[in-house]
């Protein structure tokens, strides 16, 4: 009888295997959306459509003050302490400071990566034209990594365009493999 046990076991195994339904083939994973890899989104979505350039915004800041605008430009510098602001450069050397809004607890709603100098950014937000004090100007310069000599050179208040950005799209950083 013990000689037949292995044979009986093999026959039982074969019978079970032939009665089992075939397992369905796994479905292919859905394709990854390319848009998610193309741009980093921060805050609220930026409306689609045409955007003002930094130059356009600087040229007619008074007309846009107090309005929500969409602007696209090149990041000149970013707050190195917290990523709570960045500046866009206009061709005439003027800058637009872009601030991150705060919530009811005074925490930043989002922050900018600190390594995006030179990248293209598309922003939506409320534009204001403000007079900044010497102390505020020095604070921003210090956050950007200015030397003591540069801080000491700030002696006058300055009219500044400030965009409080509800949302931002950061274009992907160019790499050496990317054609320029």
Short mmCIF file of C-alpha atoms in Angstrom, two decimals:
data_model
loop_
_atom_site.label_atom_id
_atom_site.label_comp_id
_atom_site.label_asym_id
_atom_site.label_seq_id
_atom_site.Cartn_x
_atom_site.Cartn_y
_atom_site.Cartn_z
CA UNK A 1 0.00 0.00 0.00
CA UNK A 2 2.82 2.40 0.82
CA UNK A 3 4.04 2.04 -2.79
CA UNK A 4 0.75 3.39 -4.07
CA UNK A 5 0.61 6.47 -1.79
CA UNK A 6 3.01 8.56 -3.91
CA UNK A 7 1.10 7.55 -7.05
CA UNK A 8 -2.22 8.42 -5.41
CA UNK A 9 -0.82 11.78 -4.28
CA UNK A 10 0.38 12.62 -7.81
CA UNK A 11 -2.97 11.66 -9.34
CA UNK A 12 -4.88 13.79 -6.82
CA UNK A 13 -2.59 16.72 -7.51
CA UNK A 14 -3.02 16.36 -11.26
CA UNK A 15 -6.80 16.16 -10.94
CA UNK A 16 -6.92 19.33 -8.81
CA UNK A 17 -4.68 21.21 -11.20
CA UNK A 18 -6.80 20.38 -14.24
CA UNK A 19 -10.06 21.42 -12.54
CA UNK A 20 -8.76 24.79 -11.36
CA UNK A 21 -9.90 27.75 -13.46
CA UNK A 22 -7.19 29.72 -15.20
CA UNK A 23 -6.18 32.89 -13.37
CA UNK A 24 -6.91 36.05 -15.38
CA UNK A 25 -3.88 37.83 -16.75
CA UNK A 26 -3.08 41.01 -14.84
CA UNK A 27 -4.18 44.20 -16.56
CA UNK A 28 -1.55 46.62 -17.75
CA UNK A 29 -1.01 49.60 -15.48
CA UNK A 30 -2.63 52.78 -16.79
CA UNK A 31 -0.18 55.14 -18.47
CA UNK A 32 1.29 57.87 -16.30
CA UNK A 33 0.08 61.31 -17.30
CA UNK A 34 2.94 63.32 -18.74
CA UNK A 35 1.56 66.57 -17.35
CA UNK A 36 2.34 65.41 -13.82
CA UNK A 37 6.01 65.08 -14.77
CA UNK A 38 6.17 68.32 -16.75
CA UNK A 39 5.43 70.86 -14.05
CA UNK A 40 5.30 71.01 -10.27
CA UNK A 41 2.06 72.49 -8.95
CA UNK A 42 2.00 74.51 -5.75
CA UNK A 43 -1.10 75.92 -4.05
CA UNK A 44 -4.25 76.37 -6.11
CA UNK A 45 -4.34 75.56 -9.83
CA UNK A 46 -3.18 78.36 -12.13
CA UNK A 47 -5.84 79.23 -14.72
CA UNK A 48 -5.09 78.09 -18.26
CA UNK A 49 -4.71 80.58 -21.06
CA UNK A 50 -2.52 83.55 -21.78
CA UNK A 51 -0.31 84.97 -19.06
CA UNK A 52 1.28 88.39 -18.73
CA UNK A 53 5.04 88.52 -18.94
CA UNK A 54 7.00 90.10 -16.10
CA UNK A 55 7.81 92.95 -18.51
CA UNK A 56 4.10 93.55 -19.25
CA UNK A 57 3.26 93.56 -15.56
CA UNK A 58 6.05 96.02 -14.72
CA UNK A 59 5.13 98.31 -17.63
CA UNK A 60 1.52 98.70 -16.45
CA UNK A 61 1.62 97.80 -12.74
CA UNK A 62 -0.80 100.59 -11.80
CA UNK A 63 -3.51 99.19 -14.06
CA UNK A 64 -3.16 95.69 -12.58
CA UNK A 65 -2.81 96.70 -8.90
CA UNK A 66 -5.60 95.20 -6.81
CA UNK A 67 -6.44 92.63 -9.50
CA UNK A 68 -5.85 88.92 -9.78
CA UNK A 69 -3.40 88.29 -12.61
CA UNK A 70 -1.62 85.36 -14.23
CA UNK A 71 2.04 86.06 -14.94
CA UNK A 72 4.86 83.97 -16.34
CA UNK A 73 8.52 84.73 -15.89
CA UNK A 74 11.99 83.61 -14.91
CA UNK A 75 12.83 83.19 -11.23
CA UNK A 76 15.63 85.55 -10.25
CA UNK A 77 16.05 84.59 -6.60
CA UNK A 78 14.26 82.63 -3.88
CA UNK A 79 14.12 83.01 -0.11
CA UNK A 80 16.83 80.66 1.11
CA UNK A 81 15.44 80.54 4.64
CA UNK A 82 11.93 79.18 4.06
CA UNK A 83 11.03 79.39 0.35
CA UNK A 84 8.32 81.90 1.27
CA UNK A 85 9.02 84.32 -1.60
CA UNK A 86 10.72 84.58 -4.95
CA UNK A 87 11.40 87.37 -7.41
CA UNK A 88 10.74 87.59 -11.13
CA UNK A 89 13.06 89.71 -13.23
CA UNK A 90 11.89 92.16 -15.89
CA UNK A 91 14.10 93.22 -18.79
CA UNK A 92 14.57 96.73 -17.37
CA UNK A 93 16.08 95.34 -14.15
CA UNK A 94 12.97 95.80 -12.01
CA UNK A 95 11.68 92.87 -10.03
CA UNK A 96 8.33 91.55 -8.90
CA UNK A 97 8.35 89.94 -5.49
CA UNK A 98 6.06 86.93 -5.26
CA UNK A 99 4.90 86.04 -1.76
CA UNK A 100 3.35 82.84 -0.48
CA UNK A 101 0.06 83.47 1.34
CA UNK A 102 -0.49 82.40 4.93
CA UNK A 103 -3.45 80.55 6.40
CA UNK A 104 -5.46 81.45 9.51
CA UNK A 105 -2.69 80.04 11.76
CA UNK A 106 -0.10 82.24 10.00
CA UNK A 107 1.57 79.16 8.44
CA UNK A 108 2.60 79.32 4.78
CA UNK A 109 0.04 77.68 2.50
CA UNK A 110 2.92 76.23 0.44
CA UNK A 111 6.58 77.12 -0.11
CA UNK A 112 8.82 77.37 -3.15
CA UNK A 113 11.80 75.06 -3.59
CA UNK A 114 14.93 77.07 -2.82
CA UNK A 115 16.85 75.83 -5.88
CA UNK A 116 14.69 77.18 -8.73
CA UNK A 117 16.71 80.26 -9.74
CA UNK A 118 16.56 80.59 -13.52
CA UNK A 119 13.50 78.37 -13.92
CA UNK A 120 10.29 79.47 -15.59
CA UNK A 121 7.29 79.85 -13.30
CA UNK A 122 3.64 80.59 -14.02
CA UNK A 123 1.74 82.23 -11.16
CA UNK A 124 -1.75 83.43 -10.30
CA UNK A 125 -2.35 85.97 -7.58
CA UNK A 126 -3.29 89.45 -6.42
CA UNK A 127 -0.92 92.27 -7.38
CA UNK A 128 -0.17 95.18 -5.07
CA UNK A 129 2.25 98.10 -5.37
CA UNK A 130 3.77 98.79 -1.95
CA UNK A 131 6.37 101.03 -0.42
CA UNK A 132 8.83 98.81 1.41
CA UNK A 133 10.78 100.08 4.36
CA UNK A 134 14.56 99.87 4.61
CA UNK A 135 14.17 97.22 7.34
CA UNK A 136 11.94 95.06 5.11
CA UNK A 137 14.27 95.47 2.14
CA UNK A 138 17.23 94.43 4.28
CA UNK A 139 15.28 91.46 5.63
CA UNK A 140 14.52 90.23 2.09
CA UNK A 141 18.13 90.78 1.02
CA UNK A 142 19.36 88.85 4.06
CA UNK A 143 16.96 85.97 3.26
CA UNK A 144 18.39 85.90 -0.26
CA UNK A 145 21.93 85.56 1.12
CA UNK A 146 23.21 89.13 0.69
CA UNK A 147 26.52 90.11 2.24
CA UNK A 148 26.75 92.67 5.06
CA UNK A 149 28.11 95.19 2.55
CA UNK A 150 25.02 94.70 0.35
CA UNK A 151 22.73 95.05 3.38
CA UNK A 152 24.45 98.29 4.44
CA UNK A 153 23.97 99.71 0.93
CA UNK A 154 20.16 99.61 1.37
CA UNK A 155 19.35 103.07 2.71
CA UNK A 156 16.09 104.18 1.03
CA UNK A 157 12.54 102.79 0.96
CA UNK A 158 11.46 101.46 -2.43
CA UNK A 159 8.24 101.03 -4.44
CA UNK A 160 7.82 97.31 -5.04
CA UNK A 161 5.36 95.18 -6.97
CA UNK A 162 4.18 92.33 -4.78
CA UNK A 163 2.17 89.40 -6.10
CA UNK A 164 0.56 87.26 -3.41
CA UNK A 165 0.41 83.99 -5.33
CA UNK A 166 -2.53 81.68 -4.73
CA UNK A 167 -0.88 79.08 -6.95
CA UNK A 168 2.19 78.34 -9.04
CA UNK A 169 3.35 76.00 -11.79
CA UNK A 170 7.08 75.41 -11.92
CA UNK A 171 8.45 74.34 -15.29
CA UNK A 172 10.80 71.38 -15.07
CA UNK A 173 14.44 72.26 -14.54
CA UNK A 174 16.62 71.98 -17.62
CA UNK A 175 19.24 69.25 -17.45
CA UNK A 176 22.39 68.75 -19.47
CA UNK A 177 20.55 66.18 -21.62
CA UNK A 178 17.80 68.68 -22.49
CA UNK A 179 18.29 70.61 -25.71
CA UNK A 180 18.60 74.30 -25.04
#
